[in-house]
Amino acid sequence: AQSVTQLDSQVPVFEEAPVELRCNYSSSVSVYLFWYVQYPNQGLQLLLKYLSGSTLVKGINGFEAEFNKSQTSFHLRKPSVHISDTAEYFCAVSVRGATNKLIFGTGTLLAVQP
Amino acid sequence: DVKVTQSSRYLVKRTGEKVFLECVQDMDHENMFWYRQDPGLGLRLIYFSYDVKMKEKGDIPEGYSVSREKKERFSLILESASTNQTSMYLCASRLQGLGSPLHFGNGTRLTVT
């Protein structure tokens, strides 16, 4: 069975510092990978996705992620965070050839402090 | 822009009541989903629908049912609400295809007392 692991439940960081949110997945077949963001009192919205091709994917709001097949990871990075980036971030995976489902991680709360 | 609208933002219901959560999308998406979100557990799939009148159980379907009579509308039904169904419920839709992203509504926070 496929699974997604986000080891960090909360990541505190100061404004303008770099940040990395970690995501590892388990799957023996090809996958599609996603990062979603949830701002307070809102639904989730797509940050970026990896379907194929270049392993470095750029998303909205200056975020990027790198797909590493050998390490089964898809870590999210931003070189300089803002207060407005404070939100919960979810990594998700869907598997080619499987049923039409997306498996989510448990989320990482990014808390940006001034 | 895709819009997914959940009819209620907050709901308070009593144990044993029948509860309907409604979701409407305006982009002619084939697939629609119901998730519940709980702290520390992330999002868990309750049911999804890949076409009108078609549905498939997700990971936690017990105590829930769904209805999709029209393409744009997907309803989640709690036949007899219980306190352990107190949660945030998120509806989502997307085009057919595993690589298509989900579009979410803003959620319904349900409290069962």
PDB file of C-alpha atoms in Angstrom:
ATOM      1  CA  ALA A   1       0.000   0.000   0.000  1.00  0.00           C
ATOM      2  CA  GLN A   2       1.128   3.503  -0.723  1.00  0.00           C
ATOM      3  CA  SER A   3       1.826   5.934   2.087  1.00  0.00           C
ATOM      4  CA  VAL A   4       3.126   9.428   2.605  1.00  0.00           C
ATOM      5  CA  THR A   5       5.222  10.499   5.585  1.00  0.00           C
ATOM      6  CA  GLN A   6       5.688  14.044   6.776  1.00  0.00           C
ATOM      7  CA  LEU A   7       7.958  13.641   9.787  1.00  0.00           C
ATOM      8  CA  ASP A   8       7.720  17.215  11.006  1.00  0.00           C
ATOM      9  CA  SER A   9       4.340  18.156  12.430  1.00  0.00           C
ATOM     10  CA  GLN A  10       5.475  21.732  13.015  1.00  0.00           C
ATOM     11  CA  VAL A  11       8.362  23.814  11.659  1.00  0.00           C
ATOM     12  CA  PRO A  12       9.047  27.172  13.321  1.00  0.00           C
ATOM     13  CA  VAL A  13      11.183  29.590  11.308  1.00  0.00           C
ATOM     14  CA  PHE A  14      12.038  33.272  11.354  1.00  0.00           C
ATOM     15  CA  GLU A  15      10.910  35.591   8.595  1.00  0.00           C
ATOM     16  CA  GLU A  16      13.316  35.762   5.619  1.00  0.00           C
ATOM     17  CA  ALA A  17      15.009  32.496   6.608  1.00  0.00           C
ATOM     18  CA  PRO A  18      15.050  29.492   4.264  1.00  0.00           C
ATOM     19  CA  VAL A  19      12.819  26.515   4.961  1.00  0.00           C
ATOM     20  CA  GLU A  20      12.536  22.882   3.907  1.00  0.00           C
ATOM     21  CA  LEU A  21       9.464  20.751   4.585  1.00  0.00           C
ATOM     22  CA  ARG A  22      10.150  17.053   4.252  1.00  0.00           C
ATOM     23  CA  CYS A  23       8.027  14.468   2.487  1.00  0.00           C
ATOM     24  CA  ASN A  24       8.763  10.797   1.858  1.00  0.00           C
ATOM     25  CA  TYR A  25       6.530   8.317   0.119  1.00  0.00           C
ATOM     26  CA  SER A  26       6.442   4.582  -0.276  1.00  0.00           C
ATOM     27  CA  SER A  27       5.481   3.085  -3.594  1.00  0.00           C
ATOM     28  CA  SER A  28       6.968   0.499  -5.893  1.00  0.00           C
ATOM     29  CA  VAL A  29       5.393   2.004  -8.995  1.00  0.00           C
ATOM     30  CA  SER A  30       5.459   5.349 -10.731  1.00  0.00           C
ATOM     31  CA  VAL A  31       3.783   8.167  -8.861  1.00  0.00           C
ATOM     32  CA  TYR A  32       2.489  11.648  -9.240  1.00  0.00           C
ATOM     33  CA  LEU A  33       3.409  13.977  -6.341  1.00  0.00           C
ATOM     34  CA  PHE A  34       1.731  17.110  -5.048  1.00  0.00           C
ATOM     35  CA  TRP A  35       2.107  19.761  -2.383  1.00  0.00           C
ATOM     36  CA  TYR A  36      -0.997  21.545  -1.140  1.00  0.00           C
ATOM     37  CA  VAL A  37      -1.252  24.488   1.250  1.00  0.00           C
ATOM     38  CA  GLN A  38      -4.070  25.254   3.671  1.00  0.00           C
ATOM     39  CA  TYR A  39      -4.340  28.755   5.086  1.00  0.00           C
ATOM     40  CA  PRO A  40      -6.362  29.218   8.294  1.00  0.00           C
ATOM     41  CA  ASN A  41     -10.093  28.584   7.858  1.00  0.00           C
ATOM     42  CA  GLN A  42      -9.736  27.681   4.204  1.00  0.00           C
ATOM     43  CA  GLY A  43      -9.683  24.576   2.035  1.00  0.00           C
ATOM     44  CA  LEU A  44      -6.502  23.263   0.443  1.00  0.00           C
ATOM     45  CA  GLN A  45      -5.020  24.756  -2.693  1.00  0.00           C
ATOM     46  CA  LEU A  46      -2.371  23.350  -5.005  1.00  0.00           C
ATOM     47  CA  LEU A  47       1.179  24.669  -4.572  1.00  0.00           C
ATOM     48  CA  LEU A  48       2.941  22.512  -7.146  1.00  0.00           C
ATOM     49  CA  LYS A  49       2.978  19.067  -8.709  1.00  0.00           C
ATOM     50  CA  TYR A  50       5.381  16.580 -10.234  1.00  0.00           C
ATOM     51  CA  LEU A  51       4.048  14.429 -13.056  1.00  0.00           C
ATOM     52  CA  SER A  52       7.172  13.661 -15.111  1.00  0.00           C
ATOM     53  CA  GLY A  53      10.205  15.318 -16.646  1.00  0.00           C
ATOM     54  CA  SER A  54      12.437  17.709 -14.724  1.00  0.00           C
ATOM     55  CA  THR A  55      12.822  16.680 -11.102  1.00  0.00           C
ATOM     56  CA  LEU A  56      12.855  20.293  -9.900  1.00  0.00           C
ATOM     57  CA  VAL A  57       9.363  21.710  -9.875  1.00  0.00           C
ATOM     58  CA  LYS A  58       8.489  25.345  -9.277  1.00  0.00           C
ATOM     59  CA  GLY A  59       5.185  26.378  -7.787  1.00  0.00           C
ATOM     60  CA  ILE A  60       3.313  29.434  -6.642  1.00  0.00           C
ATOM     61  CA  ASN A  61       4.515  31.923  -4.003  1.00  0.00           C
ATOM     62  CA  GLY A  62       8.207  31.143  -4.605  1.00  0.00           C
ATOM     63  CA  PHE A  63       8.060  27.512  -3.473  1.00  0.00           C
ATOM     64  CA  GLU A  64       9.840  24.679  -5.242  1.00  0.00           C
ATOM     65  CA  ALA A  65      10.217  20.945  -4.700  1.00  0.00           C
ATOM     66  CA  GLU A  66      12.627  18.292  -5.886  1.00  0.00           C
ATOM     67  CA  PHE A  67      11.641  14.759  -6.766  1.00  0.00           C
ATOM     68  CA  ASN A  68      14.273  12.236  -5.712  1.00  0.00           C
ATOM     69  CA  LYS A  69      13.358   8.771  -6.911  1.00  0.00           C
ATOM     70  CA  SER A  70      16.210   6.937  -5.185  1.00  0.00           C
ATOM     71  CA  GLN A  71      15.317   8.450  -1.821  1.00  0.00           C
ATOM     72  CA  THR A  72      11.559   8.410  -2.515  1.00  0.00           C
ATOM     73  CA  SER A  73      11.360  12.012  -1.378  1.00  0.00           C
ATOM     74  CA  PHE A  74       9.657  15.195  -2.545  1.00  0.00           C
ATOM     75  CA  HIS A  75      10.850  17.933  -0.176  1.00  0.00           C
ATOM     76  CA  LEU A  76       9.403  21.443  -0.397  1.00  0.00           C
ATOM     77  CA  ARG A  77      11.706  24.464  -0.163  1.00  0.00           C
ATOM     78  CA  LYS A  78      11.583  28.225  -0.111  1.00  0.00           C
ATOM     79  CA  PRO A  79      14.726  30.378   0.100  1.00  0.00           C
ATOM     80  CA  SER A  80      13.133  33.196   2.101  1.00  0.00           C
ATOM     81  CA  VAL A  81       9.794  32.899   3.910  1.00  0.00           C
ATOM     82  CA  HIS A  82       7.273  35.597   4.768  1.00  0.00           C
ATOM     83  CA  ILE A  83       4.797  35.886   7.606  1.00  0.00           C
ATOM     84  CA  SER A  84       2.053  35.211   5.063  1.00  0.00           C
ATOM     85  CA  ASP A  85       3.501  31.739   4.398  1.00  0.00           C
ATOM     86  CA  THR A  86       2.244  30.613   7.805  1.00  0.00           C
ATOM     87  CA  ALA A  87      -0.068  27.724   6.938  1.00  0.00           C
ATOM     88  CA  GLU A  88      -0.342  23.953   6.961  1.00  0.00           C
ATOM     89  CA  TYR A  89       1.349  22.131   4.107  1.00  0.00           C
ATOM     90  CA  PHE A  90       0.305  18.707   2.864  1.00  0.00           C
ATOM     91  CA  CYS A  91       2.255  16.341   0.659  1.00  0.00           C
ATOM     92  CA  ALA A  92       0.198  13.907  -1.438  1.00  0.00           C
ATOM     93  CA  VAL A  93       0.792  11.042  -3.846  1.00  0.00           C
ATOM     94  CA  SER A  94      -1.285   9.296  -6.450  1.00  0.00           C
ATOM     95  CA  VAL A  95      -0.205   6.098  -8.125  1.00  0.00           C
ATOM     96  CA  ARG A  96      -0.430   5.308 -11.798  1.00  0.00           C
ATOM     97  CA  GLY A  97      -2.542   2.276 -12.434  1.00  0.00           C
ATOM     98  CA  ALA A  98      -4.248   2.435  -9.050  1.00  0.00           C
ATOM     99  CA  THR A  99      -7.716   3.612  -8.227  1.00  0.00           C
ATOM    100  CA  ASN A 100      -8.518   7.256  -8.597  1.00  0.00           C
ATOM    101  CA  LYS A 101      -7.294   8.334  -5.172  1.00  0.00           C
ATOM    102  CA  LEU A 102      -4.837  10.750  -3.664  1.00  0.00           C
ATOM    103  CA  ILE A 103      -3.032   9.749  -0.458  1.00  0.00           C
ATOM    104  CA  PHE A 104      -2.212  12.641   1.879  1.00  0.00           C
ATOM    105  CA  GLY A 105       0.430  13.020   4.535  1.00  0.00           C
ATOM    106  CA  THR A 106      -0.505  14.243   7.999  1.00  0.00           C
ATOM    107  CA  GLY A 107       0.600  17.795   7.286  1.00  0.00           C
ATOM    108  CA  THR A 108       3.317  20.186   8.494  1.00  0.00           C
ATOM    109  CA  LEU A 109       2.456  23.472  10.139  1.00  0.00           C
ATOM    110  CA  LEU A 110       4.872  26.162   8.986  1.00  0.00           C
ATOM    111  CA  ALA A 111       4.965  28.871  11.659  1.00  0.00           C
ATOM    112  CA  VAL A 112       6.813  31.976  10.488  1.00  0.00           C
ATOM    113  CA  GLN A 113       7.872  34.318  13.261  1.00  0.00           C
ATOM    114  CA  PRO A 114       8.890  37.971  12.878  1.00  0.00           C
TER     115      PRO A 114
ATOM    116  CA  ASP B   1     -11.154  29.496 -11.802  1.00  0.00           C
ATOM    117  CA  VAL B   2     -12.738  26.367 -10.438  1.00  0.00           C
ATOM    118  CA  LYS B   3     -15.178  26.984  -7.652  1.00  0.00           C
ATOM    119  CA  VAL B   4     -16.155  24.285  -5.177  1.00  0.00           C
ATOM    120  CA  THR B   5     -18.860  25.430  -2.802  1.00  0.00           C
ATOM    121  CA  GLN B   6     -19.833  23.706   0.410  1.00  0.00           C
ATOM    122  CA  SER B   7     -23.251  24.796   1.571  1.00  0.00           C
ATOM    123  CA  SER B   8     -22.464  25.236   5.274  1.00  0.00           C
ATOM    124  CA  ARG B   9     -19.365  26.562   6.970  1.00  0.00           C
ATOM    125  CA  TYR B  10     -20.389  25.462  10.461  1.00  0.00           C
ATOM    126  CA  LEU B  11     -22.963  22.914  11.558  1.00  0.00           C
ATOM    127  CA  VAL B  12     -24.028  21.745  15.000  1.00  0.00           C
ATOM    128  CA  LYS B  13     -26.132  18.593  15.174  1.00  0.00           C
ATOM    129  CA  ARG B  14     -27.346  16.236  17.854  1.00  0.00           C
ATOM    130  CA  THR B  15     -26.394  12.598  18.212  1.00  0.00           C
ATOM    131  CA  GLY B  16     -28.658  10.384  16.111  1.00  0.00           C
ATOM    132  CA  GLU B  17     -29.688  13.097  13.646  1.00  0.00           C
ATOM    133  CA  LYS B  18     -29.438  12.536   9.914  1.00  0.00           C
ATOM    134  CA  VAL B  19     -27.013  15.086   8.477  1.00  0.00           C
ATOM    135  CA  PHE B  20     -26.574  16.221   4.878  1.00  0.00           C
ATOM    136  CA  LEU B  21     -23.428  17.996   3.698  1.00  0.00           C
ATOM    137  CA  GLU B  22     -23.742  19.472   0.230  1.00  0.00           C
ATOM    138  CA  CYS B  23     -21.031  20.268  -2.299  1.00  0.00           C
ATOM    139  CA  VAL B  24     -21.328  21.879  -5.727  1.00  0.00           C
ATOM    140  CA  GLN B  25     -18.620  22.443  -8.351  1.00  0.00           C
ATOM    141  CA  ASP B  26     -18.897  24.616 -11.422  1.00  0.00           C
ATOM    142  CA  MET B  27     -16.248  23.197 -13.764  1.00  0.00           C
ATOM    143  CA  ASP B  28     -17.848  20.037 -15.131  1.00  0.00           C
ATOM    144  CA  HIS B  29     -15.375  17.811 -13.275  1.00  0.00           C
ATOM    145  CA  GLU B  30     -15.982  14.076 -13.488  1.00  0.00           C
ATOM    146  CA  ASN B  31     -14.472  13.205 -10.108  1.00  0.00           C
ATOM    147  CA  MET B  32     -15.674  14.406  -6.723  1.00  0.00           C
ATOM    148  CA  PHE B  33     -14.418  13.502  -3.260  1.00  0.00           C
ATOM    149  CA  TRP B  34     -15.293  13.791   0.410  1.00  0.00           C
ATOM    150  CA  TYR B  35     -12.488  13.921   2.983  1.00  0.00           C
ATOM    151  CA  ARG B  36     -12.493  14.450   6.695  1.00  0.00           C
ATOM    152  CA  GLN B  37      -9.640  16.315   8.343  1.00  0.00           C
ATOM    153  CA  ASP B  38      -8.607  15.719  11.941  1.00  0.00           C
ATOM    154  CA  PRO B  39      -5.553  17.073  13.802  1.00  0.00           C
ATOM    155  CA  GLY B  40      -2.597  14.725  13.520  1.00  0.00           C
ATOM    156  CA  LEU B  41      -4.372  12.477  11.028  1.00  0.00           C
ATOM    157  CA  GLY B  42      -4.301  14.653   7.925  1.00  0.00           C
ATOM    158  CA  LEU B  43      -6.972  14.095   5.297  1.00  0.00           C
ATOM    159  CA  ARG B  44      -8.735  10.764   5.078  1.00  0.00           C
ATOM    160  CA  LEU B  45     -10.908   9.809   2.121  1.00  0.00           C
ATOM    161  CA  ILE B  46     -14.493   8.894   2.960  1.00  0.00           C
ATOM    162  CA  TYR B  47     -16.019   8.381  -0.496  1.00  0.00           C
ATOM    163  CA  PHE B  48     -15.413   9.440  -4.033  1.00  0.00           C
ATOM    164  CA  SER B  49     -17.446   9.500  -7.224  1.00  0.00           C
ATOM    165  CA  TYR B  50     -16.053   9.185 -10.716  1.00  0.00           C
ATOM    166  CA  ASP B  51     -19.313   9.866 -12.527  1.00  0.00           C
ATOM    167  CA  VAL B  52     -22.994  10.559 -11.951  1.00  0.00           C
ATOM    168  CA  LYS B  53     -24.570   7.818  -9.817  1.00  0.00           C
ATOM    169  CA  MET B  54     -21.172   6.126  -9.491  1.00  0.00           C
ATOM    170  CA  LYS B  55     -19.404   5.952  -6.143  1.00  0.00           C
ATOM    171  CA  GLU B  56     -16.603   4.115  -4.482  1.00  0.00           C
ATOM    172  CA  LYS B  57     -15.665   3.722  -0.829  1.00  0.00           C
ATOM    173  CA  GLY B  58     -12.585   5.429   0.443  1.00  0.00           C
ATOM    174  CA  ASP B  59     -10.570   4.550   3.528  1.00  0.00           C
ATOM    175  CA  ILE B  60     -13.168   5.385   6.194  1.00  0.00           C
ATOM    176  CA  PRO B  61     -16.694   4.952   4.766  1.00  0.00           C
ATOM    177  CA  GLU B  62     -18.328   3.511   7.897  1.00  0.00           C
ATOM    178  CA  GLY B  63     -21.216   5.625   9.122  1.00  0.00           C
ATOM    179  CA  TYR B  64     -21.404   7.622   5.888  1.00  0.00           C
ATOM    180  CA  SER B  65     -23.152   7.399   2.541  1.00  0.00           C
ATOM    181  CA  VAL B  66     -23.098   9.616  -0.543  1.00  0.00           C
ATOM    182  CA  SER B  67     -25.325  10.692  -3.381  1.00  0.00           C
ATOM    183  CA  ARG B  68     -24.464  12.019  -6.816  1.00  0.00           C
ATOM    184  CA  GLU B  69     -27.580  12.551  -8.888  1.00  0.00           C
ATOM    185  CA  LYS B  70     -26.131  15.398 -10.962  1.00  0.00           C
ATOM    186  CA  LYS B  71     -22.578  15.892 -12.176  1.00  0.00           C
ATOM    187  CA  GLU B  72     -22.039  19.136 -10.300  1.00  0.00           C
ATOM    188  CA  ARG B  73     -23.383  18.032  -6.901  1.00  0.00           C
ATOM    189  CA  PHE B  74     -22.001  15.499  -4.429  1.00  0.00           C
ATOM    190  CA  SER B  75     -23.697  15.021  -1.068  1.00  0.00           C
ATOM    191  CA  LEU B  76     -22.325  13.362   2.046  1.00  0.00           C
ATOM    192  CA  ILE B  77     -24.877  11.822   4.387  1.00  0.00           C
ATOM    193  CA  LEU B  78     -24.406  10.868   8.005  1.00  0.00           C
ATOM    194  CA  GLU B  79     -27.247   8.430   8.577  1.00  0.00           C
ATOM    195  CA  SER B  80     -27.148   8.733  12.363  1.00  0.00           C
ATOM    196  CA  ALA B  81     -24.618  11.264  13.554  1.00  0.00           C
ATOM    197  CA  SER B  82     -22.292  10.311  16.393  1.00  0.00           C
ATOM    198  CA  THR B  83     -19.865  12.380  18.456  1.00  0.00           C
ATOM    199  CA  ASN B  84     -16.866  10.700  16.796  1.00  0.00           C
ATOM    200  CA  GLN B  85     -17.984  12.241  13.517  1.00  0.00           C
ATOM    201  CA  THR B  86     -17.226  15.712  14.839  1.00  0.00           C
ATOM    202  CA  SER B  87     -14.659  16.927  12.322  1.00  0.00           C
ATOM    203  CA  MET B  88     -13.825  19.203   9.418  1.00  0.00           C
ATOM    204  CA  TYR B  89     -15.267  17.880   6.165  1.00  0.00           C
ATOM    205  CA  LEU B  90     -13.693  18.860   2.867  1.00  0.00           C
ATOM    206  CA  CYS B  91     -15.182  18.383  -0.570  1.00  0.00           C
ATOM    207  CA  ALA B  92     -12.990  18.343  -3.682  1.00  0.00           C
ATOM    208  CA  SER B  93     -13.324  17.856  -7.411  1.00  0.00           C
ATOM    209  CA  ARG B  94     -11.017  17.279 -10.344  1.00  0.00           C
ATOM    210  CA  LEU B  95     -10.882  16.234 -13.949  1.00  0.00           C
ATOM    211  CA  GLN B  96     -10.494  12.551 -14.749  1.00  0.00           C
ATOM    212  CA  GLY B  97      -6.860  11.393 -14.573  1.00  0.00           C
ATOM    213  CA  LEU B  98      -4.417  10.700 -11.757  1.00  0.00           C
ATOM    214  CA  GLY B  99      -2.260  13.702 -12.582  1.00  0.00           C
ATOM    215  CA  SER B 100      -5.072  16.203 -12.287  1.00  0.00           C
ATOM    216  CA  PRO B 101      -4.997  18.320  -9.135  1.00  0.00           C
ATOM    217  CA  LEU B 102      -7.823  18.476  -6.640  1.00  0.00           C
ATOM    218  CA  HIS B 103      -9.823  21.665  -6.144  1.00  0.00           C
ATOM    219  CA  PHE B 104     -11.164  22.030  -2.622  1.00  0.00           C
ATOM    220  CA  GLY B 105     -14.061  23.791  -1.003  1.00  0.00           C
ATOM    221  CA  ASN B 106     -13.524  25.795   2.188  1.00  0.00           C
ATOM    222  CA  GLY B 107     -14.782  23.008   4.399  1.00  0.00           C
ATOM    223  CA  THR B 108     -17.678  22.372   6.780  1.00  0.00           C
ATOM    224  CA  ARG B 109     -16.887  22.158  10.463  1.00  0.00           C
ATOM    225  CA  LEU B 110     -19.399  19.727  11.934  1.00  0.00           C
ATOM    226  CA  THR B 111     -19.930  19.397  15.661  1.00  0.00           C
ATOM    227  CA  VAL B 112     -22.079  16.544  16.936  1.00  0.00           C
ATOM    228  CA  THR B 113     -23.245  16.958  20.527  1.00  0.00           C
TER     229      THR B 113
END
